[in-house]
PDB file of C-alpha atoms and ligand atoms in Angstrom:
ATOM      1  CA  MET A   1     -26.577  12.385   5.417  1.00 51.00           C
ATOM      2  CA  PRO A   2     -27.844  11.298   8.851  1.00 57.00           C
ATOM      3  CA  ARG A   3     -27.040  13.800  11.559  1.00 61.00           C
ATOM      4  CA  THR A   4     -24.951  11.413  13.677  1.00 59.00           C
ATOM      5  CA  VAL A   5     -22.788  10.480  10.673  1.00 55.00           C
ATOM      6  CA  ALA A   6     -22.262  14.141   9.838  1.00 56.00           C
ATOM      7  CA  LEU A   7     -21.328  14.826  13.448  1.00 53.00           C
ATOM      8  CA  LEU A   8     -18.880  11.915  13.565  1.00 53.00           C
ATOM      9  CA  LEU A   9     -17.318  13.025  10.292  1.00 51.00           C
ATOM     10  CA  SER A  10     -16.870  16.584  11.482  1.00 51.00           C
ATOM     11  CA  LEU A  11     -15.265  15.274  14.700  1.00 47.00           C
ATOM     12  CA  ALA A  12     -12.944  13.018  12.741  1.00 47.00           C
ATOM     13  CA  PHE A  13     -11.737  15.988  10.695  1.00 48.00           C
ATOM     14  CA  ALA A  14     -11.606  18.332  13.671  1.00 44.00           C
ATOM     15  CA  LEU A  15      -9.462  16.079  15.878  1.00 45.00           C
ATOM     16  CA  PRO A  16      -6.166  16.193  13.965  1.00 47.00           C
ATOM     17  CA  ALA A  17      -6.368  19.987  13.822  1.00 43.00           C
ATOM     18  CA  HIS A  18      -6.755  20.133  17.604  1.00 47.00           C
ATOM     19  CA  ALA A  19      -3.833  17.745  18.019  1.00 62.00           C
ATOM     20  CA  GLU A  20      -1.550  20.114  16.114  1.00 78.00           C
ATOM     21  CA  GLY A  21       0.596  22.455  18.101  1.00 89.00           C
ATOM     22  CA  PHE A  22       1.841  25.921  17.291  1.00 89.00           C
ATOM     23  CA  ILE A  23       5.112  24.804  15.651  1.00 92.00           C
ATOM     24  CA  THR A  24       3.287  22.339  13.396  1.00 94.00           C
ATOM     25  CA  ARG A  25       0.759  24.960  12.275  1.00 93.00           C
ATOM     26  CA  LEU A  26       3.519  27.461  11.630  1.00 93.00           C
ATOM     27  CA  LEU A  27       6.057  25.258   9.821  1.00 97.00           C
ATOM     28  CA  ASN A  28       4.145  22.441   8.124  1.00 97.00           C
ATOM     29  CA  LYS A  29       4.287  23.467   4.433  1.00 98.00           C
ATOM     30  CA  PRO A  30       4.862  20.123   2.682  1.00 98.00           C
ATOM     31  CA  VAL A  31       5.745  21.306  -0.823  1.00 98.00           C
ATOM     32  CA  PRO A  32       8.969  21.038  -2.859  1.00 98.00           C
ATOM     33  CA  GLY A  33      11.286  23.558  -1.164  1.00 98.00           C
ATOM     34  CA  GLY A  34       9.087  23.514   1.942  1.00 98.00           C
ATOM     35  CA  VAL A  35       8.991  21.794   5.313  1.00 98.00           C
ATOM     36  CA  ALA A  36       7.094  18.729   6.548  1.00 98.00           C
ATOM     37  CA  VAL A  37       6.306  18.417  10.238  1.00 97.00           C
ATOM     38  CA  ILE A  38       5.833  14.747  11.101  1.00 96.00           C
ATOM     39  CA  ALA A  39       4.484  13.367  14.388  1.00 94.00           C
ATOM     40  CA  ALA A  40       7.144  10.989  15.746  1.00 95.00           C
ATOM     41  CA  GLY A  41       5.691   9.448  18.907  1.00 93.00           C
ATOM     42  CA  HIS A  42       5.436  10.034  22.645  1.00 92.00           C
ATOM     43  CA  GLY A  43       8.343   7.919  23.964  1.00 92.00           C
ATOM     44  CA  PRO A  44      10.629   9.072  26.774  1.00 93.00           C
ATOM     45  CA  GLN A  45      13.593   9.395  24.370  1.00 93.00           C
ATOM     46  CA  ALA A  46      13.769  11.544  21.246  1.00 95.00           C
ATOM     47  CA  PRO A  47      13.394   9.251  18.216  1.00 97.00           C
ATOM     48  CA  GLN A  48      16.095   9.150  15.531  1.00 97.00           C
ATOM     49  CA  VAL A  49      14.526  10.446  12.335  1.00 98.00           C
ATOM     50  CA  ARG A  50      16.205  10.176   8.931  1.00 98.00           C
ATOM     51  CA  TYR A  51      15.057  11.475   5.551  1.00 98.00           C
ATOM     52  CA  GLN A  52      16.945  10.776   2.326  1.00 97.00           C
ATOM     53  CA  ASP A  53      19.722   9.243   4.455  1.00 95.00           C
ATOM     54  CA  ARG A  54      20.298  12.367   6.536  1.00 97.00           C
ATOM     55  CA  PRO A  55      19.428  13.013  10.193  1.00 98.00           C
ATOM     56  CA  ALA A  56      16.435  15.320  10.729  1.00 98.00           C
ATOM     57  CA  LEU A  57      15.604  17.907  13.383  1.00 98.00           C
ATOM     58  CA  VAL A  58      13.431  16.483  16.204  1.00 98.00           C
ATOM     59  CA  ILE A  59      11.890  18.516  19.022  1.00 96.00           C
ATOM     60  CA  LYS A  60       9.216  17.989  21.641  1.00 94.00           C
ATOM     61  CA  GLU A  61       6.104  19.996  20.840  1.00 92.00           C
ATOM     62  CA  ASP A  62       4.062  21.487  23.670  1.00 86.00           C
ATOM     63  CA  GLY A  63       6.013  19.231  26.064  1.00 85.00           C
ATOM     64  CA  ARG A  64       4.033  16.168  25.000  1.00 86.00           C
ATOM     65  CA  ARG A  65       4.909  14.713  21.588  1.00 93.00           C
ATOM     66  CA  TRP A  66       7.970  14.438  19.376  1.00 96.00           C
ATOM     67  CA  ILE A  67       7.861  16.038  15.965  1.00 96.00           C
ATOM     68  CA  ALA A  68      10.380  15.826  13.135  1.00 97.00           C
ATOM     69  CA  ILE A  69      10.877  18.992  11.077  1.00 98.00           C
ATOM     70  CA  VAL A  70      12.102  17.938   7.658  1.00 98.00           C
ATOM     71  CA  GLY A  71      13.316  19.988   4.695  1.00 98.00           C
ATOM     72  CA  ILE A  72      11.940  18.859   1.311  1.00 98.00           C
ATOM     73  CA  PRO A  73      14.218  19.429  -1.722  1.00 98.00           C
ATOM     74  CA  LEU A  74      12.943  21.641  -4.546  1.00 96.00           C
ATOM     75  CA  THR A  75      13.583  18.696  -6.894  1.00 95.00           C
ATOM     76  CA  VAL A  76      11.103  16.357  -5.131  1.00 97.00           C
ATOM     77  CA  GLN A  77       7.981  15.584  -7.188  1.00 96.00           C
ATOM     78  CA  PRO A  78       4.599  16.050  -5.494  1.00 97.00           C
ATOM     79  CA  GLY A  79       3.270  12.770  -4.124  1.00 98.00           C
ATOM     80  CA  GLU A  80       4.256  10.335  -1.419  1.00 97.00           C
ATOM     81  CA  GLN A  81       7.572  10.582   0.422  1.00 97.00           C
ATOM     82  CA  GLN A  82       9.013   8.366   3.108  1.00 97.00           C
ATOM     83  CA  LEU A  83      11.223   8.910   6.136  1.00 97.00           C
ATOM     84  CA  GLN A  84      12.461   6.621   8.927  1.00 97.00           C
ATOM     85  CA  VAL A  85      11.464   7.040  12.581  1.00 97.00           C
ATOM     86  CA  ASP A  86      13.759   4.809  14.660  1.00 96.00           C
ATOM     87  CA  GLY A  87      14.227   2.731  11.504  1.00 96.00           C
ATOM     88  CA  ARG A  88      10.487   2.325  10.798  1.00 95.00           C
ATOM     89  CA  PRO A  89       9.195   3.784   7.539  1.00 96.00           C
ATOM     90  CA  GLN A  90       6.622   6.544   7.777  1.00 96.00           C
ATOM     91  CA  ARG A  91       4.944   8.161   4.803  1.00 96.00           C
ATOM     92  CA  PHE A  92       3.936  11.750   4.178  1.00 97.00           C
ATOM     93  CA  ARG A  93       2.482  13.686   1.256  1.00 97.00           C
ATOM     94  CA  VAL A  94       4.126  16.465  -0.703  1.00 98.00           C
ATOM     95  CA  ASP A  95       1.772  18.917  -2.433  1.00 98.00           C
ATOM     96  CA  ALA A  96       2.526  20.874  -5.600  1.00 97.00           C
ATOM     97  CA  ARG A  97       3.824  24.434  -5.606  1.00 97.00           C
ATOM     98  CA  GLU A  98       4.418  26.677  -8.597  1.00 94.00           C
ATOM     99  CA  TYR A  99       7.632  28.697  -8.806  1.00 95.00           C
ATOM    100  CA  ARG A 100       7.897  31.685 -11.112  1.00 93.00           C
ATOM    101  CA  ALA A 101      10.778  32.539 -13.446  1.00 92.00           C
ATOM    102  CA  GLN A 102      13.026  35.570 -13.042  1.00 89.00           C
ATOM    103  CA  HIS A 103      15.274  37.165 -15.668  1.00 91.00           C
ATOM    104  CA  ILE A 104      18.381  38.963 -14.463  1.00 85.00           C
ATOM    105  CA  THR A 105      20.834  40.962 -16.558  1.00 87.00           C
ATOM    106  CA  LEU A 106      24.462  40.933 -15.419  1.00 82.00           C
ATOM    107  CA  LYS A 107      27.090  43.249 -16.935  1.00 85.00           C
ATOM    108  CA  ASN A 108      29.857  40.866 -15.883  1.00 85.00           C
ATOM    109  CA  GLN A 109      29.520  37.947 -18.337  1.00 84.00           C
ATOM    110  CA  ARG A 110      32.056  35.966 -16.233  1.00 84.00           C
ATOM    111  CA  GLN A 111      29.374  35.673 -13.527  1.00 82.00           C
ATOM    112  CA  VAL A 112      27.153  33.911 -16.074  1.00 81.00           C
ATOM    113  CA  ASN A 113      29.819  31.789 -17.792  1.00 86.00           C
ATOM    114  CA  PRO A 114      32.816  31.590 -15.441  1.00 89.00           C
ATOM    115  CA  ASN A 115      36.246  30.853 -16.968  1.00 91.00           C
ATOM    116  CA  PRO A 116      38.099  27.564 -16.188  1.00 91.00           C
ATOM    117  CA  ASP A 117      39.976  29.052 -13.205  1.00 93.00           C
ATOM    118  CA  ASP A 118      36.718  30.453 -11.836  1.00 92.00           C
ATOM    119  CA  LEU A 119      35.104  27.010 -12.209  1.00 93.00           C
ATOM    120  CA  LYS A 120      37.884  25.418 -10.108  1.00 96.00           C
ATOM    121  CA  ARG A 121      37.403  28.075  -7.459  1.00 94.00           C
ATOM    122  CA  ILE A 122      33.599  27.614  -7.538  1.00 94.00           C
ATOM    123  CA  ALA A 123      33.917  23.819  -7.111  1.00 95.00           C
ATOM    124  CA  ARG A 124      36.271  24.280  -4.121  1.00 97.00           C
ATOM    125  CA  GLU A 125      33.920  26.796  -2.542  1.00 97.00           C
ATOM    126  CA  GLN A 126      30.879  24.586  -3.097  1.00 96.00           C
ATOM    127  CA  ASP A 127      32.621  21.686  -1.304  1.00 97.00           C
ATOM    128  CA  GLU A 128      33.386  23.929   1.650  1.00 98.00           C
ATOM    129  CA  GLN A 129      29.800  25.168   1.855  1.00 97.00           C
ATOM    130  CA  THR A 130      28.301  21.688   1.400  1.00 97.00           C
ATOM    131  CA  ARG A 131      30.385  20.447   4.351  1.00 98.00           C
ATOM    132  CA  ALA A 132      29.032  23.322   6.461  1.00 98.00           C
ATOM    133  CA  TYR A 133      25.431  22.457   5.504  1.00 98.00           C
ATOM    134  CA  ARG A 134      25.965  18.776   6.417  1.00 97.00           C
ATOM    135  CA  GLN A 135      27.029  19.462   9.991  1.00 97.00           C
ATOM    136  CA  PHE A 136      24.587  18.156  12.558  1.00 98.00           C
ATOM    137  CA  SER A 137      25.130  19.517  16.059  1.00 97.00           C
ATOM    138  CA  GLN A 138      23.065  18.104  18.905  1.00 94.00           C
ATOM    139  CA  ASN A 139      21.900  21.366  20.486  1.00 91.00           C
ATOM    140  CA  GLN A 140      18.259  22.447  20.178  1.00 93.00           C
ATOM    141  CA  PRO A 141      17.424  25.592  18.191  1.00 96.00           C
ATOM    142  CA  SER A 142      16.648  28.492  20.558  1.00 95.00           C
ATOM    143  CA  ASN A 143      13.561  29.400  18.513  1.00 95.00           C
ATOM    144  CA  LEU A 144      11.915  28.021  15.367  1.00 96.00           C
ATOM    145  CA  LEU A 145       9.873  31.148  14.717  1.00 95.00           C
ATOM    146  CA  PHE A 146      12.795  33.232  13.458  1.00 97.00           C
ATOM    147  CA  ASP A 147      13.303  36.980  13.744  1.00 98.00           C
ATOM    148  CA  ARG A 148      13.883  38.768  10.443  1.00 98.00           C
ATOM    149  CA  PRO A 149      17.657  39.152  10.001  1.00 98.00           C
ATOM    150  CA  VAL A 150      17.338  42.720   8.648  1.00 98.00           C
ATOM    151  CA  ASP A 151      14.759  45.482   8.675  1.00 91.00           C
ATOM    152  CA  GLY A 152      13.706  45.814   5.056  1.00 92.00           C
ATOM    153  CA  PRO A 153      11.085  44.566   2.600  1.00 96.00           C
ATOM    154  CA  LEU A 154      11.297  41.105   1.049  1.00 96.00           C
ATOM    155  CA  SER A 155      12.443  41.262  -2.577  1.00 94.00           C
ATOM    156  CA  SER A 156      13.205  38.045  -4.533  1.00 93.00           C
ATOM    157  CA  PRO A 157      11.401  35.023  -3.068  1.00 96.00           C
ATOM    158  CA  PHE A 158      12.842  31.533  -2.647  1.00 97.00           C
ATOM    159  CA  GLY A 159      12.638  29.045  -5.534  1.00 97.00           C
ATOM    160  CA  LEU A 160      12.484  31.456  -8.487  1.00 95.00           C
ATOM    161  CA  ARG A 161      13.708  29.742 -11.648  1.00 92.00           C
ATOM    162  CA  ARG A 162      16.489  32.062 -12.677  1.00 89.00           C
ATOM    163  CA  PHE A 163      17.823  33.116 -16.049  1.00 90.00           C
ATOM    164  CA  PHE A 164      21.017  35.175 -16.131  1.00 86.00           C
ATOM    165  CA  ASN A 165      21.415  37.013 -19.456  1.00 89.00           C
ATOM    166  CA  GLY A 166      18.916  34.508 -20.866  1.00 88.00           C
ATOM    167  CA  GLU A 167      20.683  31.352 -19.594  1.00 87.00           C
ATOM    168  CA  GLU A 168      18.984  29.190 -16.978  1.00 89.00           C
ATOM    169  CA  ARG A 169      20.994  28.634 -13.774  1.00 86.00           C
ATOM    170  CA  ASN A 170      20.185  27.129 -10.364  1.00 89.00           C
ATOM    171  CA  PRO A 171      16.902  28.265  -8.817  1.00 94.00           C
ATOM    172  CA  HIS A 172      17.021  30.923  -6.116  1.00 95.00           C
ATOM    173  CA  SER A 173      18.086  29.058  -2.985  1.00 96.00           C
ATOM    174  CA  GLY A 174      17.125  31.723  -0.462  1.00 98.00           C
ATOM    175  CA  LEU A 175      15.089  34.813   0.310  1.00 98.00           C
ATOM    176  CA  ASP A 176      16.270  38.357  -0.484  1.00 97.00           C
ATOM    177  CA  PHE A 177      15.693  41.451   1.617  1.00 98.00           C
ATOM    178  CA  ALA A 178      16.082  44.901   0.106  1.00 97.00           C
ATOM    179  CA  ALA A 179      18.251  46.931   2.483  1.00 97.00           C
ATOM    180  CA  LYS A 180      20.894  49.639   2.201  1.00 97.00           C
ATOM    181  CA  ALA A 181      24.578  48.732   2.240  1.00 97.00           C
ATOM    182  CA  GLY A 182      25.788  48.816   5.837  1.00 98.00           C
ATOM    183  CA  THR A 183      22.468  47.731   7.413  1.00 98.00           C
ATOM    184  CA  PRO A 184      23.307  45.408  10.334  1.00 98.00           C
ATOM    185  CA  ILE A 185      22.370  41.738   9.941  1.00 98.00           C
ATOM    186  CA  LYS A 186      21.119  40.057  13.127  1.00 98.00           C
ATOM    187  CA  ALA A 187      21.013  36.394  14.073  1.00 98.00           C
ATOM    188  CA  PRO A 188      17.381  35.203  13.571  1.00 98.00           C
ATOM    189  CA  ALA A 189      17.994  32.638  16.343  1.00 98.00           C
ATOM    190  CA  ALA A 190      20.981  31.795  18.526  1.00 98.00           C
ATOM    191  CA  GLY A 191      23.760  29.930  16.751  1.00 98.00           C
ATOM    192  CA  THR A 192      27.423  29.101  16.298  1.00 98.00           C
ATOM    193  CA  VAL A 193      29.414  30.536  13.395  1.00 98.00           C
ATOM    194  CA  THR A 194      30.650  27.480  11.460  1.00 98.00           C
ATOM    195  CA  LEU A 195      32.009  29.058   8.270  1.00 98.00           C
ATOM    196  CA  VAL A 196      33.054  32.486   7.038  1.00 98.00           C
ATOM    197  CA  GLY A 197      34.145  32.981   3.428  1.00 98.00           C
ATOM    198  CA  ASP A 198      34.419  35.326   0.469  1.00 98.00           C
ATOM    199  CA  TYR A 199      32.963  33.396  -2.459  1.00 97.00           C
ATOM    200  CA  PHE A 200      32.677  33.824  -6.229  1.00 95.00           C
ATOM    201  CA  PHE A 201      28.857  33.813  -6.281  1.00 93.00           C
ATOM    202  CA  ASN A 202      27.889  34.468  -2.654  1.00 96.00           C
ATOM    203  CA  GLY A 203      30.483  37.137  -1.831  1.00 97.00           C
ATOM    204  CA  LYS A 204      31.266  37.654   1.841  1.00 98.00           C
ATOM    205  CA  THR A 205      29.298  34.966   3.642  1.00 98.00           C
ATOM    206  CA  VAL A 206      28.528  33.726   7.159  1.00 98.00           C
ATOM    207  CA  PHE A 207      27.127  30.313   8.124  1.00 98.00           C
ATOM    208  CA  LEU A 208      25.259  30.126  11.438  1.00 98.00           C
ATOM    209  CA  ASP A 209      24.400  26.711  12.918  1.00 98.00           C
ATOM    210  CA  HIS A 210      21.196  26.935  14.996  1.00 98.00           C
ATOM    211  CA  GLY A 211      21.314  23.243  15.986  1.00 98.00           C
ATOM    212  CA  GLN A 212      20.304  19.815  14.628  1.00 98.00           C
ATOM    213  CA  GLY A 213      20.983  20.671  11.002  1.00 98.00           C
ATOM    214  CA  LEU A 214      19.026  23.950  11.030  1.00 98.00           C
ATOM    215  CA  ILE A 215      21.550  26.301   9.418  1.00 98.00           C
ATOM    216  CA  SER A 216      21.388  29.864   8.085  1.00 98.00           C
ATOM    217  CA  MET A 217      23.648  31.351   5.427  1.00 98.00           C
ATOM    218  CA  PHE A 218      23.946  35.129   4.884  1.00 98.00           C
ATOM    219  CA  CYS A 219      25.497  36.346   1.603  1.00 98.00           C
ATOM    220  CA  HIS A 220      26.812  39.397  -0.269  1.00 98.00           C
ATOM    221  CA  LEU A 221      27.903  41.120   2.974  1.00 98.00           C
ATOM    222  CA  SER A 222      29.968  44.320   2.868  1.00 98.00           C
ATOM    223  CA  ALA A 223      31.493  43.448   6.264  1.00 98.00           C
ATOM    224  CA  VAL A 224      31.681  40.345   8.459  1.00 98.00           C
ATOM    225  CA  ASP A 225      31.817  41.032  12.212  1.00 98.00           C
ATOM    226  CA  VAL A 226      32.217  37.436  13.490  1.00 98.00           C
ATOM    227  CA  LYS A 227      34.660  34.534  13.201  1.00 98.00           C
ATOM    228  CA  VAL A 228      34.332  30.762  13.121  1.00 98.00           C
ATOM    229  CA  GLY A 229      33.482  29.404  16.583  1.00 98.00           C
ATOM    230  CA  ASP A 230      31.681  32.541  17.824  1.00 98.00           C
ATOM    231  CA  ARG A 231      28.443  31.847  19.727  1.00 98.00           C
ATOM    232  CA  LEU A 232      25.769  34.396  18.867  1.00 98.00           C
ATOM    233  CA  GLY A 233      22.655  35.064  20.884  1.00 98.00           C
ATOM    234  CA  ARG A 234      19.341  35.681  19.147  1.00 98.00           C
ATOM    235  CA  GLY A 235      19.419  39.191  17.670  1.00 98.00           C
ATOM    236  CA  GLU A 236      23.207  39.678  17.851  1.00 98.00           C
ATOM    237  CA  ALA A 237      24.805  41.333  14.814  1.00 98.00           C
ATOM    238  CA  LEU A 238      26.997  39.227  12.519  1.00 98.00           C
ATOM    239  CA  GLY A 239      27.810  41.601   9.656  1.00 98.00           C
ATOM    240  CA  LYS A 240      26.483  44.256   7.294  1.00 98.00           C
ATOM    241  CA  VAL A 241      24.450  44.231   4.079  1.00 98.00           C
ATOM    242  CA  GLY A 242      26.473  44.652   0.877  1.00 98.00           C
ATOM    243  CA  ALA A 243      26.704  43.633  -2.788  1.00 97.00           C
ATOM    244  CA  THR A 244      29.786  41.367  -2.863  1.00 97.00           C
ATOM    245  CA  GLY A 245      29.805  38.341  -5.223  1.00 95.00           C
ATOM    246  CA  ARG A 246      27.117  37.915  -7.908  1.00 89.00           C
ATOM    247  CA  ALA A 247      24.720  40.714  -6.923  1.00 90.00           C
ATOM    248  CA  THR A 248      23.127  43.493  -8.951  1.00 87.00           C
ATOM    249  CA  GLY A 249      22.929  45.793  -5.904  1.00 93.00           C
ATOM    250  CA  PRO A 250      23.020  45.795  -2.090  1.00 97.00           C
ATOM    251  CA  HIS A 251      20.655  43.265  -0.496  1.00 97.00           C
ATOM    252  CA  LEU A 252      20.728  40.391   1.958  1.00 98.00           C
ATOM    253  CA  HIS A 253      20.419  36.870   0.571  1.00 98.00           C
ATOM    254  CA  TRP A 254      19.445  34.475   3.381  1.00 98.00           C
ATOM    255  CA  ASN A 255      19.378  30.702   3.041  1.00 98.00           C
ATOM    256  CA  VAL A 256      17.765  28.361   5.555  1.00 98.00           C
ATOM    257  CA  SER A 257      18.751  24.694   5.455  1.00 98.00           C
ATOM    258  CA  LEU A 258      17.324  21.618   7.193  1.00 98.00           C
ATOM    259  CA  ASN A 259      18.851  18.131   6.726  1.00 98.00           C
ATOM    260  CA  ASP A 260      21.202  19.651   4.110  1.00 98.00           C
ATOM    261  CA  THR A 261      18.199  20.870   2.109  1.00 98.00           C
ATOM    262  CA  ARG A 262      17.634  24.517   1.269  1.00 98.00           C
ATOM    263  CA  VAL A 263      14.041  25.472   2.096  1.00 98.00           C
ATOM    264  CA  ASP A 264      11.932  28.623   1.871  1.00 98.00           C
ATOM    265  CA  PRO A 265      13.075  30.960   4.685  1.00 98.00           C
ATOM    266  CA  ALA A 266       9.688  32.745   4.504  1.00 98.00           C
ATOM    267  CA  ILE A 267       8.209  29.758   6.360  1.00 98.00           C
ATOM    268  CA  PHE A 268      10.303  30.558   9.451  1.00 98.00           C
ATOM    269  CA  ILE A 269       9.262  34.222   9.621  1.00 97.00           C
ATOM    270  CA  GLY A 270       5.544  33.581   9.041  1.00 96.00           C
ATOM    271  CA  ALA A 271       5.667  35.047   5.516  1.00 96.00           C
ATOM    272  CA  PHE A 272       5.068  31.874   3.445  1.00 96.00           C
ATOM    273  CA  LYS A 273       2.670  32.280   0.528  1.00 90.00           C
ATOM    274  CA  PRO A 274       1.424  28.994  -0.992  1.00 86.00           C
TER     275      PRO A 274
HETATM  276 ZN1   ZN B   1      19.184  35.971  -3.355  1.00 60.59          ZN
END
């Protein structure tokens, strides 16, 4: 290859990398259950970005360009996806990611095959939680590189295909931290408490809205120390680790949602493994 061509080629590949900012490098993991960071122009106004008919989080990166930060559902097939930037279609690629299987034994068979009354309760609770995930407040997240909500090692990763007593159920929608019952849980970024509940599967639960559809859910708590409407600063305590709901022992289950899509929380704490 002639030298000049090689030089031009290396420049062509080097330029996009230089154009990427810190947030893009940190969060852009375009896989099912991951996050796509999409350049969305340099206009004076923030563009309106929609993906799968839902509004997406848009911020200004490095004070110079708009980026959309979009959650990709676990059910999306690798390949081309499309979103709308001010109504104009824009394409992006989703790469493959393998998710392992996990087998869990529960003594309480009702947590595997709930009875008809349980199913009614579960449906009601799912509606309530879906509404909380669909809220889209206009405030900007205080930080996109999250703090870990508890001190403790990561245990079950996001996206595991789960079998309870041999029966396949929904994949693991969050990230688990091993921690003793009573360990304080801290807000990974500032947020408003939008929902507090005590649910069949999730146990005692807190929803924290960080802004523009970026929402955390904390489950299986032994104690909840906040109420709906509370504004929490980054690092403020919201409750304590427990084992309420469908849990085999004390741990924190943490969901992170963008555009009503549960994504791998490990991305936001710099712990993502492809
Ligand atoms: Zn979990």
